């Protein structure tokens, strides 16, 4: 039952408008954010989660660590209006570490989960030595970092090599992971919750012999309904996190 303060760094670059993940990369990421929050809080009620962006004008903390899902969803909504630019992973990690340093409960271990759906920007994002140096600094300060790579973040080449080198150097006792999720029929959130990133939390909040808690099963069913609805033609063009849910609700009322 991990006792952690987690800062989620989400990708709000221009690449997140792409529709190779249903319904868009940004919305698939938003769904995954919801799953991470629910899993962390279900695992231990003392856990807290914050959220920040890493593109646009500059990385920005949207919500400091909280136990309130409404604040997290509000942060995601704010981020949807700030889609653009390129990611800046090193600066975002530095900002996230500072935010975690000021967490209220110092007994909470520090964790950062980074969603990368874009190619690395020019500069330190592509500099393997600089990223390895940053990894060692974070490790020294007892910060664990997980990276969820999807979209352009999983393309073979310089970016993939740098992300792998970063995780290899920050990992301590298998506390940091790199998850790559290609496009496909699966949900990004489902791939995340079945990965080592949430395995310790899942062992508490989603017992495998029960197929997960009732709340988690309900949330997953809702995500699948929204995904099926999006296949019928509901597409999000501007990164709004609510379009598909509203469309599904309207269809349900008409069916009555």
XYZ file of N, CA and C in Angstrom:
768
model
N 0.854 -1.186 0.000
C 0.000 0.000 0.000
C 0.890 1.236 0.000
N 1.336 1.688 -1.211
C 2.275 2.808 -1.303
C 1.711 4.087 -0.708
N 2.564 4.817 -0.019
C 2.201 6.113 0.539
C 2.969 7.150 -0.265
N 2.291 7.815 -1.211
C 2.995 8.643 -2.175
C 2.270 9.946 -2.487
N 3.078 10.936 -2.829
C 2.597 12.165 -3.459
C 3.044 12.093 -4.913
N 2.100 12.143 -5.822
C 2.390 11.968 -7.242
C 2.082 13.240 -8.009
N 3.020 13.661 -8.849
C 2.768 14.787 -9.751
C 2.679 14.237 -11.175
N 1.556 14.489 -11.836
C 1.346 14.060 -13.215
C 1.755 15.186 -14.155
N 2.658 14.895 -15.078
C 3.056 15.860 -16.102
C 2.403 15.425 -17.401
N 1.484 16.242 -17.909
C 0.784 15.849 -19.123
C 1.311 16.617 -20.329
N 1.185 15.976 -21.478
C 1.644 16.531 -22.742
C 0.505 17.369 -23.335
N 0.721 18.648 -23.495
C -0.286 19.519 -24.106
C 0.272 20.198 -25.353
N 1.182 19.487 -26.042
C 1.767 20.030 -27.260
C 0.782 19.918 -28.422
N 1.140 20.519 -29.540
C 0.286 20.498 -30.734
C 0.026 19.069 -31.210
N 0.957 18.160 -30.945
C 0.806 16.767 -31.384
C -0.373 16.067 -30.717
N -0.864 16.601 -29.612
C -1.927 15.936 -28.872
C -3.291 16.077 -29.535
N -3.374 16.816 -30.634
C -4.621 16.905 -31.394
C -4.823 15.685 -32.294
N -3.777 14.906 -32.512
C -3.858 13.769 -33.436
C -4.885 12.751 -32.970
N -5.538 12.094 -33.925
C -6.609 11.148 -33.622
C -6.221 9.692 -33.726
N -4.907 9.373 -33.651
C -4.508 7.964 -33.747
C -4.814 7.193 -32.474
N -5.092 7.891 -31.365
C -5.608 7.274 -30.146
C -7.017 7.829 -29.949
N -7.969 6.941 -29.689
C -9.380 7.338 -29.660
C -9.713 8.120 -28.393
N -10.415 9.239 -28.504
C -10.780 9.941 -29.742
C -9.670 10.868 -30.224
N -8.841 11.365 -29.304
C -7.616 12.089 -29.651
C -6.560 11.702 -28.621
N -5.333 12.031 -28.919
C -4.266 11.741 -27.954
C -4.528 12.437 -26.625
N -4.984 13.691 -26.700
C -5.209 14.433 -25.456
C -6.301 13.777 -24.625
N -7.390 13.383 -25.257
C -8.482 12.776 -24.509
C -8.116 11.407 -23.953
N -7.346 10.636 -24.713
C -6.877 9.346 -24.203
C -5.995 9.552 -22.974
N -5.166 10.578 -23.023
C -4.313 10.929 -21.891
C -5.159 11.384 -20.701
N -6.213 12.162 -20.956
C -7.092 12.637 -19.886
C -7.752 11.477 -19.163
N -8.181 10.479 -19.928
C -8.774 9.277 -19.342
C -7.767 8.577 -18.446
N -6.512 8.502 -18.910
C -5.461 7.849 -18.129
C -5.179 8.621 -16.837
N -5.242 9.942 -16.889
C -5.051 10.767 -15.691
C -6.101 10.416 -14.642
N -7.346 10.295 -15.070
C -8.435 9.927 -14.167
C -8.176 8.580 -13.513
N -7.714 7.623 -14.310
C -7.437 6.276 -13.789
C -6.301 6.303 -12.770
N -5.245 7.055 -13.067
C -4.120 7.142 -12.125
C -4.598 7.726 -10.803
N -5.357 8.813 -10.868
C -5.843 9.445 -9.637
C -6.680 8.465 -8.821
N -7.656 7.831 -9.458
C -8.541 6.919 -8.742
C -7.766 5.760 -8.123
N -6.804 5.231 -8.873
C -6.025 4.092 -8.377
C -5.151 4.489 -7.195
N -4.527 5.656 -7.288
C -3.667 6.125 -6.198
C -4.471 6.373 -4.916
N -5.608 7.034 -5.045
C -6.411 7.355 -3.864
C -7.066 6.105 -3.291
N -7.522 5.189 -4.165
C -8.099 3.931 -3.683
C -7.058 3.085 -2.957
N -5.810 3.191 -3.414
C -4.736 2.409 -2.809
C -4.454 2.860 -1.386
N -4.429 4.188 -1.173
C -4.164 4.734 0.160
C -4.820 6.106 0.261
N -5.766 6.294 1.163
C -6.480 7.574 1.257
C -5.590 8.751 1.631
N -4.364 8.477 2.080
C -3.433 9.560 2.403
C -2.683 10.050 1.167
N -2.752 9.290 0.073
C -2.056 9.682 -1.150
C -2.623 10.969 -1.725
N -1.785 11.706 -2.435
C -2.213 12.931 -3.101
C -1.689 12.938 -4.528
N -2.367 13.670 -5.389
C -1.988 13.755 -6.800
C -2.092 15.206 -7.252
N -1.093 15.664 -7.996
C -1.123 16.988 -8.612
C -0.997 16.841 -10.116
N -1.188 17.936 -10.843
C -1.102 17.858 -12.305
C -0.499 19.144 -12.860
N 0.292 18.995 -13.923
C 0.911 20.140 -14.580
C 1.107 19.837 -16.058
N 1.349 20.872 -16.828
C 1.604 20.738 -18.263
C 3.093 20.929 -18.537
N 3.506 20.516 -19.759
C 4.925 20.715 -20.086
C 5.143 21.289 -21.483
N 4.096 21.845 -22.094
C 4.261 22.507 -23.391
C 3.646 23.904 -23.289
N 3.180 24.433 -24.405
C 2.672 25.798 -24.373
C 3.799 26.801 -24.188
N 3.513 27.882 -23.486
C 4.532 28.899 -23.263
C 5.654 28.381 -22.370
N 5.285 27.595 -21.349
C 6.264 27.035 -20.411
C 5.547 26.004 -19.549
N 6.285 25.035 -18.964
C 5.657 24.101 -18.026
C 4.962 24.854 -16.894
N 3.789 24.364 -16.510
C 2.977 25.090 -15.535
C 2.243 24.118 -14.613
N 2.326 24.349 -13.312
C 1.559 23.563 -12.350
C 0.118 24.056 -12.369
N -0.813 23.166 -12.680
C -2.227 23.515 -12.736
C -2.921 23.262 -11.403
N -2.553 22.155 -10.748
C -3.138 21.801 -9.457
C -2.047 21.209 -8.581
N -1.809 21.782 -7.424
C -0.862 21.180 -6.485
C -1.491 19.921 -5.900
N -0.702 19.148 -5.189
C -1.156 17.836 -4.737
C -2.429 17.912 -3.907
N -3.391 17.087 -4.281
C -4.723 17.122 -3.686
C -5.319 15.720 -3.643
N -6.408 15.584 -2.895
C -7.196 14.347 -2.876
C -8.533 14.553 -3.573
N -8.711 15.703 -4.201
C -9.973 16.101 -4.803
C -9.948 15.843 -6.309
N -10.734 14.867 -6.762
C -10.783 14.543 -8.193
C -11.280 15.725 -9.005
N -12.224 16.492 -8.449
C -12.751 17.642 -9.173
C -11.674 18.639 -9.550
N -10.716 18.852 -8.659
C -9.616 19.772 -8.965
C -8.752 19.231 -10.105
N -8.497 17.927 -10.088
C -7.688 17.312 -11.146
C -8.396 17.426 -12.490
N -9.693 17.108 -12.520
C -10.450 17.215 -13.769
C -10.508 18.658 -14.250
N -10.587 19.589 -13.298
C -10.542 21.004 -13.660
C -9.213 21.378 -14.286
N -8.137 20.813 -13.749
C -6.818 21.066 -14.313
C -6.692 20.528 -15.724
N -7.243 19.332 -15.956
C -7.229 18.750 -17.301
C -8.007 19.642 -18.268
N -9.156 20.135 -17.816
C -9.962 21.025 -18.655
C -9.186 22.298 -18.991
N -8.497 22.865 -18.009
C -7.686 24.060 -18.261
C -6.581 23.766 -19.279
N -5.977 22.571 -19.157
C -4.894 22.212 -20.067
C -5.401 22.056 -21.500
N -6.653 21.619 -21.651
C -7.212 21.425 -22.995
C -7.306 22.735 -23.759
N -7.342 23.850 -23.041
C -7.402 25.160 -23.679
C -6.000 25.716 -23.944
N -4.978 24.967 -23.563
C -3.601 25.431 -23.711
C -2.775 24.492 -24.574
N -3.448 23.797 -25.502
C -2.740 22.867 -26.381
C -1.964 23.643 -27.433
N -0.667 23.354 -27.533
C 0.171 24.030 -28.517
C 1.630 23.991 -28.108
N 2.485 24.288 -29.040
C 3.915 24.343 -28.747
C 4.573 22.992 -28.667
N 5.763 22.953 -28.074
C 6.555 21.732 -27.930
C 6.799 21.435 -26.460
N 7.041 20.164 -26.167
C 7.268 19.761 -24.781
C 8.661 20.173 -24.308
N 8.784 20.353 -23.020
C 10.065 20.674 -22.381
C 10.182 19.776 -21.151
N 10.676 18.558 -21.364
C 10.704 17.560 -20.295
C 11.627 17.958 -19.144
N 12.865 18.396 -19.401
C 13.754 18.737 -18.278
C 13.189 19.826 -17.371
N 12.668 20.894 -17.958
C 12.108 21.981 -17.138
C 10.887 21.497 -16.369
N 10.038 20.701 -17.026
C 8.845 20.175 -16.363
C 9.209 19.305 -15.169
N 10.229 18.479 -15.315
C 10.666 17.626 -14.211
C 11.196 18.461 -13.050
N 11.923 19.514 -13.366
C 12.453 20.386 -12.316
C 11.321 21.079 -11.568
N 10.309 21.535 -12.295
C 9.159 22.193 -11.664
C 8.379 21.188 -10.816
N 8.198 19.986 -11.349
C 7.471 18.946 -10.614
C 8.186 18.581 -9.316
N 9.513 18.471 -9.380
C 10.279 18.149 -8.171
C 10.103 19.244 -7.116
N 10.108 20.491 -7.551
C 9.939 21.603 -6.612
C 8.544 21.567 -5.974
N 7.537 21.246 -6.787
C 6.172 21.158 -6.254
C 6.066 20.038 -5.223
N 6.697 18.908 -5.497
C 6.661 17.783 -4.562
C 7.450 18.087 -3.298
N 8.497 18.848 -3.434
C 9.307 19.209 -2.274
C 8.468 19.961 -1.242
N 7.473 20.696 -1.709
C 6.631 21.497 -0.813
C 5.323 20.773 -0.455
N 5.272 19.473 -0.631
C 4.080 18.708 -0.240
C 3.844 18.852 1.259
N 2.586 18.835 1.672
C 2.256 19.041 3.074
C 2.729 17.887 3.944
N 2.477 16.661 3.494
C 2.861 15.480 4.271
C 4.220 14.979 3.805
N 5.248 15.245 4.571
C 6.602 14.865 4.183
C 6.832 13.363 4.264
N 5.882 12.627 4.860
C 6.009 11.169 4.914
C 5.658 10.509 3.590
N 5.040 11.268 2.692
C 4.679 10.724 1.380
C 5.914 10.663 0.491
N 6.155 9.493 -0.073
C 7.254 9.377 -1.026
C 6.910 10.144 -2.300
N 7.944 10.577 -3.014
C 7.756 11.446 -4.173
C 7.785 10.639 -5.479
N 6.782 10.879 -6.324
C 6.717 10.213 -7.621
C 6.223 11.191 -8.683
N 6.825 11.091 -9.862
C 6.396 11.872 -11.023
C 6.020 10.896 -12.130
N 4.871 11.096 -12.755
C 4.479 10.308 -13.922
C 4.375 11.262 -15.101
N 5.161 10.990 -16.145
C 5.238 11.870 -17.306
C 4.574 11.207 -18.512
N 3.637 11.898 -19.127
C 3.007 11.430 -20.362
C 3.697 12.110 -21.540
N 4.270 11.307 -22.429
C 5.008 11.851 -23.572
C 4.370 11.336 -24.859
N 3.651 12.213 -25.561
C 3.023 11.832 -26.823
C 3.583 12.591 -28.001
N 4.730 13.225 -27.809
C 5.335 14.083 -28.821
C 6.804 13.712 -29.000
N 7.390 14.073 -30.135
C 8.831 13.877 -30.293
C 9.571 14.848 -29.382
N 10.805 14.547 -29.019
C 11.559 15.455 -28.149
C 11.844 16.773 -28.847
N 11.790 17.830 -28.074
C 12.099 19.144 -28.632
C 13.609 19.310 -28.750
N 14.027 20.335 -29.435
C 15.458 20.615 -29.532
C 15.991 21.023 -28.160
N 17.244 20.700 -27.888
C 17.838 21.070 -26.610
C 18.056 19.856 -25.718
N 17.858 20.052 -24.415
C 18.169 18.998 -23.456
C 17.274 17.774 -23.601
N 16.073 17.947 -24.190
C 15.198 16.801 -24.416
C 15.892 15.730 -25.260
N 16.773 16.164 -26.153
C 17.498 15.243 -27.033
C 18.905 14.945 -26.526
N 19.308 15.599 -25.458
C 20.670 15.463 -24.941
C 20.709 14.342 -23.901
N 21.205 13.196 -24.300
C 21.197 12.038 -23.408
C 22.024 12.294 -22.149
N 23.175 12.928 -22.281
C 24.016 13.191 -21.114
C 23.311 14.103 -20.112
N 22.637 15.135 -20.621
C 21.932 16.061 -19.740
C 20.768 15.369 -19.038
N 20.074 14.509 -19.764
C 18.941 13.799 -19.173
C 19.403 12.775 -18.139
N 20.507 12.123 -18.390
C 21.056 11.169 -17.422
C 21.508 11.904 -16.162
N 22.109 13.067 -16.339
C 22.524 13.877 -15.186
C 21.310 14.278 -14.355
N 20.222 14.655 -15.024
C 18.993 15.023 -14.321
C 18.413 13.818 -13.594
N 18.474 12.660 -14.233
C 17.962 11.435 -13.613
C 18.705 11.123 -12.315
N 19.999 11.257 -12.334
C 20.800 10.973 -11.143
C 20.513 11.981 -10.024
N 20.243 13.232 -10.409
C 19.902 14.261 -9.413
C 18.567 13.930 -8.748
N 17.583 13.554 -9.553
C 16.273 13.199 -9.010
C 16.364 11.955 -8.132
N 17.160 11.006 -8.563
C 17.349 9.778 -7.783
C 17.970 10.090 -6.422
N 18.945 10.990 -6.417
C 19.600 11.386 -5.170
C 18.607 12.027 -4.215
N 17.587 12.699 -4.776
C 16.572 13.361 -3.958
C 15.353 12.468 -3.711
N 15.525 11.172 -3.967
C 14.485 10.165 -3.678
C 13.182 10.419 -4.438
N 13.316 10.815 -5.699
C 12.151 11.005 -6.559
C 12.107 9.884 -7.581
N 10.994 9.157 -7.629
C 10.798 8.118 -8.641
C 10.081 8.739 -9.834
N 10.404 8.279 -11.040
C 9.783 8.825 -12.246
C 9.352 7.685 -13.167
N 8.085 7.715 -13.554
C 7.562 6.802 -14.569
C 7.274 7.605 -15.828
N 7.524 7.008 -16.984
C 7.245 7.661 -18.254
C 6.277 6.811 -19.060
N 5.186 7.428 -19.500
C 4.213 6.767 -20.368
C 4.381 7.377 -21.758
N 4.970 6.610 -22.675
C 5.250 7.108 -24.021
C 4.215 6.550 -24.996
N 3.654 7.424 -25.805
C 2.681 7.018 -26.813
C 2.760 7.993 -27.973
N 2.076 7.696 -29.067
C 2.136 8.586 -30.220
C 3.553 8.745 -30.726
N 3.954 9.985 -30.966
C 5.320 10.241 -31.446
C 6.364 9.970 -30.378
N 5.923 9.796 -29.132
C 6.863 9.505 -28.055
C 7.453 8.108 -28.110
N 6.871 7.216 -28.951
C 7.373 5.838 -29.014
C 8.158 5.557 -30.291
N 8.288 6.571 -31.150
C 9.007 6.349 -32.393
C 10.476 6.053 -32.122
N 10.995 5.056 -32.850
C 12.387 4.680 -32.669
C 13.300 5.831 -33.062
N 14.381 5.958 -32.332
C 15.325 7.011 -32.652
C 15.866 7.679 -31.410
N 16.243 8.926 -31.565
C 16.916 9.672 -30.500
C 16.042 9.819 -29.258
N 14.776 10.161 -29.460
C 13.893 10.375 -28.327
C 13.701 9.129 -27.483
N 13.459 8.006 -28.134
C 13.252 6.747 -27.413
C 14.505 6.362 -26.630
N 15.665 6.547 -27.230
C 16.927 6.201 -26.577
C 17.153 7.065 -25.341
N 16.843 8.355 -25.448
C 17.043 9.266 -24.325
C 16.098 8.919 -23.166
N 14.837 8.619 -23.478
C 13.876 8.271 -22.431
C 14.298 6.991 -21.711
N 14.774 6.015 -22.466
C 15.210 4.754 -21.859
C 16.429 4.971 -20.974
N 17.372 5.781 -21.442
C 18.572 6.062 -20.646
C 18.188 6.794 -19.357
N 17.228 7.696 -19.446
C 16.773 8.427 -18.265
C 16.206 7.473 -17.222
N 15.304 6.593 -17.640
C 14.670 5.655 -16.701
C 15.696 4.679 -16.136
N 16.608 4.220 -16.969
C 17.635 3.283 -16.490
C 18.473 3.897 -15.376
N 18.708 5.204 -15.453
C 19.581 5.865 -14.480
C 18.850 6.378 -13.243
N 17.538 6.532 -13.327
C 16.803 6.983 -12.146
C 16.245 5.801 -11.361
N 16.152 4.664 -12.010
C 15.540 3.494 -11.382
C 16.323 3.029 -10.153
N 15.590 2.798 -9.070
C 16.194 2.302 -7.835
C 15.245 1.293 -7.207
N 15.653 0.033 -7.224
C 14.787 -1.003 -6.669
C 13.507 -1.160 -7.468
N 13.595 -0.987 -8.776
C 12.444 -1.133 -9.676
C 11.321 -0.158 -9.321
N 11.671 1.085 -8.973
C 10.659 2.073 -8.604
C 10.314 3.040 -9.732
N 10.987 2.897 -10.884
C 10.725 3.774 -12.029
C 10.603 2.924 -13.296
N 9.694 3.326 -14.194
C 9.408 2.487 -15.354
C 9.179 3.325 -16.606
N 9.413 2.689 -17.756
C 9.086 3.269 -19.051
C 8.058 2.373 -19.714
N 6.867 2.921 -19.966
C 5.791 2.184 -20.622
C 5.559 2.781 -22.001
N 5.614 1.952 -23.042
C 5.331 2.414 -24.400
C 4.010 1.803 -24.856
N 3.129 2.636 -25.352
C 1.789 2.191 -25.753
C 1.542 2.594 -27.206
N 1.590 1.634 -28.139
C 1.316 1.955 -29.540
C -0.180 2.136 -29.775
N -0.566 2.761 -30.880
C -1.994 2.873 -31.206
C -2.596 1.485 -31.413
N -3.883 1.353 -31.191
C -4.538 0.068 -31.368
C -5.924 0.070 -30.779
N -6.543 -1.096 -30.700
C -7.914 -1.178 -30.174
C -8.000 -0.982 -28.664
N -6.853 -1.059 -27.994
C -6.839 -0.927 -26.542
C -6.961 0.543 -26.118
N -7.335 0.742 -24.857
C -7.360 2.073 -24.271
C -6.015 2.354 -23.622
N -5.534 3.570 -23.754
C -4.286 3.970 -23.104
C -4.378 3.743 -21.597
N -5.528 4.058 -21.021
C -5.719 3.905 -19.581
C -5.661 2.444 -19.152
N -6.211 1.543 -19.977
C -6.176 0.121 -19.640
C -4.750 -0.424 -19.681
N -3.972 0.019 -20.666
C -2.578 -0.409 -20.757
C -1.784 0.105 -19.557
N -2.118 1.294 -19.097
C -1.421 1.881 -17.958
C -1.742 1.128 -16.671
N -3.020 0.826 -16.457
C -3.407 0.215 -15.186
C -2.937 -1.233 -15.084
N -2.656 -1.858 -16.213
C -2.160 -3.234 -16.177
C -0.634 -3.291 -16.216
N 0.014 -2.120 -16.151
C 1.473 -2.039 -16.245
C 2.124 -2.006 -14.867
N 3.448 -2.180 -14.821
C 4.162 -2.086 -13.535
C 4.050 -0.715 -12.871
N 3.680 0.320 -13.620
C 3.587 1.661 -13.053
C 2.558 1.711 -11.928
N 1.463 0.983 -12.077
C 0.414 0.988 -11.063
C 0.248 -0.363 -10.374
N 1.210 -1.248 -10.545
C 1.066 -2.602 -10.005
C 0.960 -2.618 -8.481
N 1.780 -1.810 -7.797
C 1.739 -1.794 -6.334
C 0.414 -1.236 -5.833
N -0.096 -0.205 -6.501
C -1.388 0.369 -6.122
C -2.521 -0.577 -6.490
N -2.393 -1.226 -7.629
C -3.449 -2.108 -8.115
C -3.644 -3.309 -7.212
N -2.572 -3.775 -6.591
C -2.673 -4.949 -5.715
C -3.580 -4.678 -4.533
N -3.751 -3.384 -4.209
C -4.634 -2.998 -3.108
C -5.999 -2.586 -3.621
N -6.015 -1.726 -4.648
C -7.279 -1.134 -5.074
C -8.049 -1.994 -6.060
N -7.358 -2.929 -6.755
C -8.043 -3.744 -7.745
C -7.610 -5.207 -7.588
N -8.129 -5.930 -6.633
C -7.779 -7.333 -6.465
C -8.085 -8.105 -7.736
N -7.097 -8.823 -8.271
C -7.282 -9.523 -9.533
C -8.349 -10.605 -9.443
N -8.449 -11.257 -8.264
C -9.432 -12.331 -8.169
C -10.858 -11.798 -8.192
N -11.018 -10.493 -7.979
C -12.348 -9.890 -8.020
C -12.585 -9.130 -9.310
N -11.554 -9.103 -10.159
C -11.689 -8.369 -11.410
C -11.703 -6.867 -11.229
N -11.199 -6.405 -10.088
C -11.175 -4.978 -9.821
C -12.324 -4.577 -8.925
N -12.168 -3.432 -8.291
C -13.229 -2.943 -7.416
C -14.437 -2.531 -8.243
N -15.600 -2.415 -7.569
C -16.818 -2.042 -8.281
C -16.660 -0.689 -8.953
N -16.054 0.286 -8.240
C -15.919 1.629 -8.803
C -15.022 1.609 -10.030
N -13.941 0.802 -9.977
C -13.040 0.750 -11.127
C -13.722 0.097 -12.317
N -14.499 -0.982 -12.058
C -15.193 -1.650 -13.159
C -16.213 -0.703 -13.782
N -16.900 0.081 -12.948
C -17.875 1.033 -13.460
C -17.202 2.091 -14.320
N -16.046 2.603 -13.849
C -15.313 3.617 -14.604
C -14.836 3.057 -15.940
N -14.367 1.799 -15.933
C -13.880 1.196 -17.169
C -15.029 1.012 -18.158
N -16.194 0.578 -17.680
C -17.352 0.402 -18.561
C -17.749 1.727 -19.190
N -17.684 2.801 -18.385
C -18.016 4.118 -18.912
C -17.021 4.536 -19.977
N -15.739 4.272 -19.755
C -14.737 4.637 -20.749
C -14.969 3.887 -22.052
N -15.321 2.605 -21.949
C -15.574 1.818 -23.151
C -16.792 2.330 -23.905
N -17.840 2.748 -23.173
C -19.019 3.295 -23.836
C -18.678 4.591 -24.563
N -17.880 5.426 -23.903
C -17.477 6.680 -24.531
C -16.646 6.407 -25.777
N -15.758 5.398 -25.684
C -14.911 5.058 -26.822
C -15.753 4.555 -27.995
N -16.750 3.713 -27.712
C -17.621 3.223 -28.779
C -18.403 4.372 -29.390
N -18.834 5.313 -28.535
C -19.546 6.467 -29.048
C -18.691 7.299 -29.971
N -17.402 7.423 -29.630
C -16.505 8.227 -30.455
C -16.321 7.590 -31.818
N -16.375 6.260 -31.899
C -16.227 5.575 -33.173
C -17.399 5.869 -34.101
N -18.536 6.260 -33.533
C -19.709 6.550 -34.346
C -19.664 7.941 -34.946
N -18.638 8.680 -34.575
C -18.482 9.978 -35.227
C -18.182 11.141 -34.335
N -18.181 10.946 -33.034
C -17.860 12.049 -32.128
C -16.359 12.191 -32.060
N -15.841 13.288 -32.578
C -14.409 13.516 -32.557
C -14.138 14.832 -31.864
N -13.074 14.892 -31.100
C -12.723 16.113 -30.393
C -11.646 16.823 -31.184
N -11.954 18.016 -31.633
C -10.994 18.722 -32.461
C -10.081 19.622 -31.684
N -10.550 20.139 -30.553
C -9.769 21.146 -29.840
C -9.278 20.688 -28.497
N -9.324 19.396 -28.176
C -8.804 18.908 -26.915
C -9.794 18.974 -25.788
N -11.089 19.244 -26.035
C -12.066 19.265 -24.952
C -12.238 17.877 -24.387
N -12.320 17.770 -23.054
C -12.375 16.461 -22.420
C -13.792 15.969 -22.237
N -14.824 16.751 -22.634
C -16.192 16.386 -22.293
C -17.088 16.093 -23.492
N -16.624 16.304 -24.712
C -17.490 16.187 -25.868
C -18.078 14.803 -26.002
N -17.244 13.749 -25.900
C -17.739 12.398 -26.094
C -18.730 12.007 -25.020
N -18.462 12.392 -23.763
C -19.373 12.039 -22.686
C -20.729 12.692 -22.907
N -20.758 13.946 -23.357
C -22.021 14.605 -23.607
C -22.761 13.937 -24.743
N -22.023 13.569 -25.818
C -22.656 12.929 -26.954
C -23.277 11.608 -26.557
N -22.546 10.830 -25.718
C -23.068 9.550 -25.283
C -24.328 9.752 -24.447
N -24.334 10.783 -23.582
C -25.495 11.045 -22.758
C -26.700 11.449 -23.587
N -26.467 12.256 -24.641
C -27.570 12.669 -25.493
C -28.161 11.493 -26.247
N -27.318 10.573 -26.710
C -27.833 9.394 -27.406
C -28.653 8.539 -26.467
N -28.183 8.449 -25.204
C -28.898 7.624 -24.235
C -30.279 8.184 -23.951
N -30.398 9.526 -23.850
C -31.699 10.126 -23.574
C -32.632 9.962 -24.762
N -32.112 10.083 -25.987
C -32.969 9.903 -27.153
C -33.477 8.487 -27.267
N -32.636 7.512 -26.842
C -33.041 6.103 -26.946
C -34.202 5.785 -26.034
N -34.361 6.603 -24.942
C -35.472 6.386 -24.036
C -36.805 6.856 -24.658
